[in-house]
Coordinates of C-alpha atoms in Angstrom, one line a residue:
M1 CA -5.7 0.5 28.2
A2 CA -4.5 -2.5 30.2
A3 CA -8.0 -2.9 31.4
G4 CA -9.3 -3.1 27.8
I5 CA -10.5 0.5 27.3
G6 CA -8.3 3.1 25.7
W7 CA -8.8 6.8 25.8
V8 CA -7.6 8.3 22.5
I9 CA -7.2 12.1 22.0
A10 CA -7.5 12.1 18.2
R11 CA -10.4 13.4 16.3
R12 CA -10.1 11.0 13.4
L13 CA -10.4 8.0 15.7
T14 CA -14.1 8.5 15.6
A15 CA -13.9 7.1 12.0
P16 CA -15.6 3.7 11.7
G17 CA -13.3 0.7 11.3
I18 CA -10.4 -1.1 13.1
Y19 CA -7.1 0.6 13.6
N20 CA -3.8 0.4 15.5
L21 CA -1.9 2.7 17.8
W22 CA 1.8 2.4 17.4
F23 CA 3.8 3.7 20.4
K24 CA 6.8 5.9 20.1
H25 CA 8.8 3.8 22.5
G26 CA 7.8 0.6 20.7
G27 CA 4.8 -1.7 20.7
W28 CA 1.2 -1.5 19.4
V29 CA -2.4 -1.7 20.5
Q30 CA -5.2 -2.9 18.2
L31 CA -8.5 -0.9 18.5
S32 CA -12.0 -2.3 17.9
T33 CA -14.5 -0.5 15.8
E34 CA -16.7 0.2 18.8
I35 CA -16.6 3.6 20.5
V36 CA -17.7 3.0 24.1
D37 CA -17.4 6.5 25.5
R38 CA -16.8 10.1 24.5
G39 CA -15.6 13.2 26.1
P40 CA -15.2 16.8 24.8
T41 CA -11.8 16.2 23.3
R42 CA -11.4 12.4 23.4
V43 CA -13.1 9.1 22.6
A44 CA -12.7 5.7 24.2
R45 CA -12.4 2.5 22.1
R46 CA -12.0 -1.0 23.3
T47 CA -8.6 -2.6 22.7
T48 CA -8.6 -6.0 21.1
G49 CA -4.9 -6.8 21.1
T50 CA -1.7 -5.6 22.6
A51 CA 2.0 -6.2 21.7
P52 CA 3.6 -8.7 24.0
G53 CA 5.1 -7.0 27.0
L54 CA 3.5 -3.7 26.4
T55 CA 1.8 -1.9 29.3
P56 CA 0.7 1.5 28.1
K57 CA 0.9 4.3 30.6
T58 CA -0.7 7.7 30.9
G59 CA 1.2 10.2 28.8
D60 CA 2.6 7.7 26.3
R61 CA 2.8 9.0 22.8
A62 CA 1.4 7.0 20.0
S63 CA 0.5 7.4 16.3
W64 CA -2.8 6.2 14.7
S65 CA -2.4 3.9 11.8
G66 CA -4.2 1.6 9.4
I67 CA -1.3 -0.9 9.6
Y68 CA -3.3 -3.4 11.7
Y69 CA -0.9 -6.4 11.9
A70 CA 2.7 -5.9 13.0
A71 CA 3.8 -9.4 11.8
P72 CA 2.3 -12.3 9.9
A73 CA 1.6 -14.2 13.0
D74 CA -0.7 -11.4 14.2
A75 CA -2.9 -12.1 11.1
G76 CA -2.8 -15.9 11.7
L77 CA -0.3 -16.4 8.9
H78 CA 2.6 -18.7 8.9
A79 CA 5.6 -17.0 7.2
R80 CA 9.2 -17.4 6.6
D81 CA 11.7 -14.6 6.8
I82 CA 13.7 -14.4 3.6
T83 CA 15.9 -11.9 1.8
I84 CA 15.6 -10.7 -1.8
T85 CA 19.0 -9.8 -3.3
T86 CA 18.7 -6.6 -5.3
P87 CA 21.1 -4.1 -6.9
A88 CA 20.5 -1.9 -3.9
G89 CA 21.3 -4.5 -1.4
P90 CA 19.4 -7.2 0.6
C91 CA 15.7 -6.4 1.0
P92 CA 13.9 -8.3 3.8
A93 CA 10.6 -10.1 2.9
W94 CA 8.1 -12.5 4.2
R95 CA 7.1 -15.7 2.3
I96 CA 3.7 -17.3 3.0
D97 CA 3.6 -20.6 1.1
G98 CA 0.6 -21.8 -1.0
D99 CA 0.2 -22.9 -4.6
P100 CA 3.8 -23.0 -6.0
S101 CA 2.6 -21.9 -9.5
T102 CA 0.5 -18.9 -8.4
W103 CA 2.1 -16.1 -6.4
A104 CA 1.0 -12.8 -5.1
T105 CA 3.6 -10.0 -4.5
H106 CA 2.5 -7.3 -2.0
V107 CA 4.1 -3.9 -2.4
H108 CA 3.7 -1.2 0.3
G109 CA 3.6 2.5 -0.3
L110 CA 5.7 5.6 0.5
G111 CA 6.3 6.0 4.3
S112 CA 4.8 2.6 5.1
T113 CA 6.3 -0.8 5.9
H114 CA 5.8 -4.2 4.5
A115 CA 3.6 -5.0 7.5
G116 CA 1.0 -2.7 6.0
T117 CA 0.3 -5.1 3.2
L118 CA -0.6 -8.0 5.4
R119 CA -4.2 -6.8 5.2
G120 CA -4.2 -7.9 1.6
V121 CA -2.2 -11.1 2.1
L122 CA -5.3 -12.6 3.9
A123 CA -7.2 -12.4 0.6
A124 CA -4.4 -14.0 -1.4
T125 CA -4.2 -16.8 1.2
D126 CA -7.9 -17.4 0.9
L127 CA -7.3 -18.1 -2.8
G128 CA -4.4 -20.4 -2.0
Y129 CA -1.7 -18.2 -3.5
T130 CA 1.9 -18.2 -2.3
S131 CA 2.6 -14.6 -1.1
L132 CA 5.8 -12.5 -1.1
V133 CA 5.6 -9.5 1.2
V134 CA 8.4 -7.3 0.0
S135 CA 10.4 -4.2 0.9
Y136 CA 12.6 -2.0 -1.2
R137 CA 15.4 0.6 -1.1
N138 CA 15.3 3.8 1.0
T139 CA 12.6 2.7 3.4
A140 CA 12.8 2.0 7.1
E141 CA 13.4 -1.7 6.3
G142 CA 15.3 -1.7 3.0
P143 CA 18.8 -0.8 2.1
L144 CA 20.0 2.8 2.0
V145 CA 21.0 4.1 -1.5
G146 CA 22.6 7.5 -2.0
T147 CA 20.8 10.3 0.0
G148 CA 18.0 7.9 0.9
R149 CA 15.4 10.0 -1.0
T150 CA 12.5 8.3 -2.7
A151 CA 12.3 8.2 -6.5
L152 CA 8.5 7.9 -6.3
G153 CA 8.6 4.3 -7.5
H154 CA 11.0 4.7 -10.4
T155 CA 14.2 3.0 -9.0
E156 CA 12.3 1.1 -6.3
T157 CA 10.7 -0.9 -9.1
I158 CA 14.1 -2.6 -9.7
D159 CA 14.0 -4.1 -6.2
V160 CA 10.5 -5.5 -6.6
D161 CA 11.4 -6.9 -10.0
E162 CA 14.0 -9.0 -8.3
A163 CA 11.3 -10.4 -6.0
I164 CA 9.4 -11.4 -9.2
G165 CA 12.5 -13.2 -10.4
Y166 CA 12.8 -14.9 -7.0
A167 CA 9.2 -16.2 -7.5
V168 CA 9.8 -17.4 -11.1
R169 CA 12.9 -19.3 -10.1
R170 CA 10.8 -21.2 -7.6
G171 CA 8.0 -22.2 -9.9
A172 CA 5.8 -19.2 -10.3
Q173 CA 3.9 -19.3 -13.5
R174 CA 1.3 -16.6 -12.7
I175 CA 1.7 -13.5 -10.5
V176 CA -0.8 -11.1 -9.0
L177 CA 0.6 -7.8 -7.9
F178 CA -1.0 -6.1 -4.9
G179 CA 0.1 -2.4 -4.8
W180 CA -0.8 0.1 -2.1
S181 CA -0.5 3.8 -2.9
M182 CA 3.0 4.2 -4.3
G183 CA 3.2 0.5 -4.4
A184 CA 0.6 0.7 -7.2
V185 CA 3.1 2.8 -9.2
I186 CA 5.6 0.0 -8.9
A187 CA 3.0 -2.6 -9.8
L188 CA 1.8 -0.8 -12.9
Q189 CA 5.4 -0.3 -14.1
L190 CA 6.1 -4.0 -13.7
A191 CA 2.9 -5.0 -15.5
D192 CA 3.9 -2.6 -18.4
H193 CA 7.2 -4.3 -18.9
P194 CA 7.2 -6.6 -22.0
R195 CA 9.3 -9.1 -20.2
H196 CA 6.4 -9.9 -17.8
Q197 CA 3.8 -10.3 -20.5
G198 CA 1.9 -13.5 -19.8
L199 CA 3.3 -13.7 -16.3
I200 CA 1.6 -10.9 -14.4
A201 CA -2.0 -12.0 -14.5
A202 CA -3.8 -9.3 -12.5
L203 CA -3.4 -6.2 -10.3
V204 CA -5.0 -5.3 -7.1
L205 CA -4.4 -1.6 -6.3
D206 CA -5.4 0.1 -3.1
S207 CA -5.5 3.9 -3.2
P208 CA -3.2 3.9 -6.2
V209 CA -1.1 6.9 -7.3
L210 CA -2.1 7.1 -11.0
N211 CA -0.8 10.6 -11.7
W212 CA 2.1 12.0 -9.6
T213 CA 1.6 15.6 -10.7
E214 CA -2.0 15.7 -9.5
V215 CA -1.1 13.9 -6.3
I216 CA 1.7 16.4 -5.5
K217 CA -0.7 19.3 -6.2
T218 CA -3.3 17.7 -3.9
N219 CA -0.8 17.3 -1.1
C220 CA 0.3 20.9 -1.4
V221 CA -3.3 22.0 -1.0
R222 CA -3.7 19.7 2.0
S223 CA -0.6 21.3 3.6
G224 CA -2.0 24.8 3.1
L225 CA 0.0 25.7 0.0
P226 CA -1.5 26.7 -3.3
A227 CA -1.8 24.0 -5.9
A228 CA 0.6 26.0 -8.1
A229 CA 3.3 25.1 -5.7
G230 CA 3.0 21.5 -7.0
H231 CA 3.7 22.7 -10.5
L232 CA 6.8 24.5 -9.3
A233 CA 8.1 21.2 -7.7
I234 CA 7.7 19.1 -10.9
P235 CA 10.9 20.4 -12.7
W236 CA 13.0 19.5 -9.7
L237 CA 11.8 15.9 -10.2
A238 CA 11.6 15.6 -14.0
S239 CA 14.8 17.4 -14.9
G240 CA 18.1 15.4 -14.5
P241 CA 20.3 18.3 -13.3
L242 CA 17.7 19.7 -10.9
A243 CA 16.8 16.2 -9.6
R244 CA 20.5 15.5 -8.8
A245 CA 20.7 18.9 -7.1
V246 CA 18.1 17.9 -4.6
G247 CA 19.7 14.5 -3.9
L248 CA 17.9 12.2 -6.3
P249 CA 19.9 9.8 -8.5
G250 CA 18.5 11.2 -11.7
R251 CA 15.3 12.5 -13.2
I252 CA 12.0 10.8 -12.5
P253 CA 9.9 10.2 -15.7
L254 CA 6.6 11.4 -14.2
R255 CA 4.8 11.3 -17.6
S256 CA 5.3 7.5 -17.8
F257 CA 3.5 7.2 -14.4
D258 CA 0.5 9.2 -15.6
W259 CA -2.0 6.3 -16.2
T260 CA -4.9 8.6 -16.5
S261 CA -3.3 9.7 -19.8
R262 CA -1.9 6.3 -20.6
A263 CA -5.1 4.3 -20.1
A264 CA -4.9 2.9 -23.6
D265 CA -1.5 1.3 -22.8
L266 CA -3.0 -0.9 -20.0
T267 CA -3.1 -4.6 -20.8
T268 CA -3.5 -6.2 -17.4
P269 CA -6.9 -6.4 -15.6
A270 CA -7.0 -4.4 -12.4
L271 CA -9.2 -4.1 -9.4
I272 CA -8.9 -0.7 -7.7
L273 CA -10.1 -0.1 -4.1
H274 CA -10.2 3.6 -3.2
G275 CA -11.7 5.7 -0.4
T276 CA -14.0 8.6 -1.2
R277 CA -12.4 10.6 1.7
D278 CA -8.9 10.1 0.5
D279 CA -7.2 13.5 0.8
S280 CA -3.8 12.3 -0.4
V281 CA -4.6 10.6 -3.6
P282 CA -7.9 11.8 -5.2
V283 CA -10.4 9.1 -5.9
Q284 CA -11.3 11.0 -9.1
L285 CA -8.1 9.7 -10.7
S286 CA -9.3 6.1 -10.1
Q287 CA -12.7 6.9 -11.4
A288 CA -11.2 8.5 -14.5
L289 CA -9.1 5.4 -15.2
R290 CA -12.1 3.1 -14.7
D291 CA -14.2 5.3 -17.1
A292 CA -11.5 5.2 -19.7
R293 CA -11.0 1.4 -19.5
P294 CA -14.2 -0.2 -18.2
D295 CA -13.1 -3.4 -20.2
L296 CA -10.1 -3.8 -17.9
I297 CA -10.6 -1.8 -14.7
E298 CA -13.1 -2.4 -11.9
L299 CA -13.4 0.1 -9.1
E300 CA -14.7 -0.5 -5.6
T301 CA -15.2 2.7 -3.4
F302 CA -15.3 2.8 0.3
D303 CA -16.2 5.6 2.8
A304 CA -12.5 5.8 3.8
G305 CA -9.3 7.8 3.8
H306 CA -6.0 7.0 2.2
T307 CA -5.2 3.2 2.2
L308 CA -7.9 2.7 4.9
C309 CA -10.5 0.8 2.8
W310 CA -9.7 -2.5 4.5
N311 CA -9.8 -0.9 7.9
T312 CA -13.3 0.6 7.3
D313 CA -14.8 -2.7 6.2
P314 CA -12.3 -5.7 6.3
D315 CA -14.9 -8.3 5.3
R316 CA -16.2 -6.3 2.3
W317 CA -12.6 -5.6 1.1
R318 CA -11.6 -9.2 1.4
E319 CA -14.7 -10.4 -0.4
A320 CA -14.4 -7.8 -3.2
V321 CA -10.8 -8.9 -3.8
T322 CA -11.3 -12.7 -3.7
S323 CA -14.5 -12.5 -5.8
W324 CA -12.8 -10.4 -8.5
L325 CA -9.7 -12.5 -8.6
K326 CA -11.8 -15.7 -9.0
S327 CA -13.4 -14.1 -12.1
H328 CA -10.4 -12.1 -13.5
G329 CA -7.3 -13.4 -11.9
P330 CA -5.1 -16.4 -12.7
G331 CA -6.9 -19.3 -14.3

């Protein structure tokens, strides 16, 4: 790898696009889209960037990821480290300054980090927006609350709402929410809140979770379980006593997150970007929402897996977002 060519024993790394390897002992390597050699069980891709001080060695373990930039500087962005004060505790964030009246808030998904949303910050920066790249409770970066279990966007929304308050106190008059996967759950909840009417101007949703029941069923099947196992899990989330028994702070109102059924309640224009090979969050959910509200929802599909649309075609993703926001976003 130090010589610029990396052998990767991972079948999915034959997928087109640009990706990262994150090493178990720390550090990362960026991979180009070009496959320069193949073997029976491995492929070789050229490396285009390496974390400072990292010298990969044979036998090092790494995970494949669509999180391409580890920090704003890696994406050519000048950011300030800030902290958003929330009821859960301090949540670290990055602030990239631009137009003080138009802000973008970037919300990562379950199991990801706020670095994962830097892919979308580039589009917001192209448009001159100020960006907040936020974190929230019970993630690797945010404060620990209770047992540390996710509430699937329910309580996490409180922390991101504080980030919106931070922006408003500093002059934000219009806000665009970028939500990735579960981050889209949070974005849709915030846009649905009457307090934000007239403030949240547009939504950009990548691989959005639009119906948790269907997503849970899909992931059961992906794990080799019958889809019915997902139905069995729902009462443990939606019932207060059962939810508390498994370490959640309370019930999760899954029906209020079902935007495929609540399409008529949407009032904020949204661009959805979704991969047709997404085996975590079915693209059919996004297609159904677009079909139910073509007046408000636009859908761009990519030949990509979950949250990997940008990686498959960064230029097309960026152009789709900037063009749509110029037409449908803040005036």
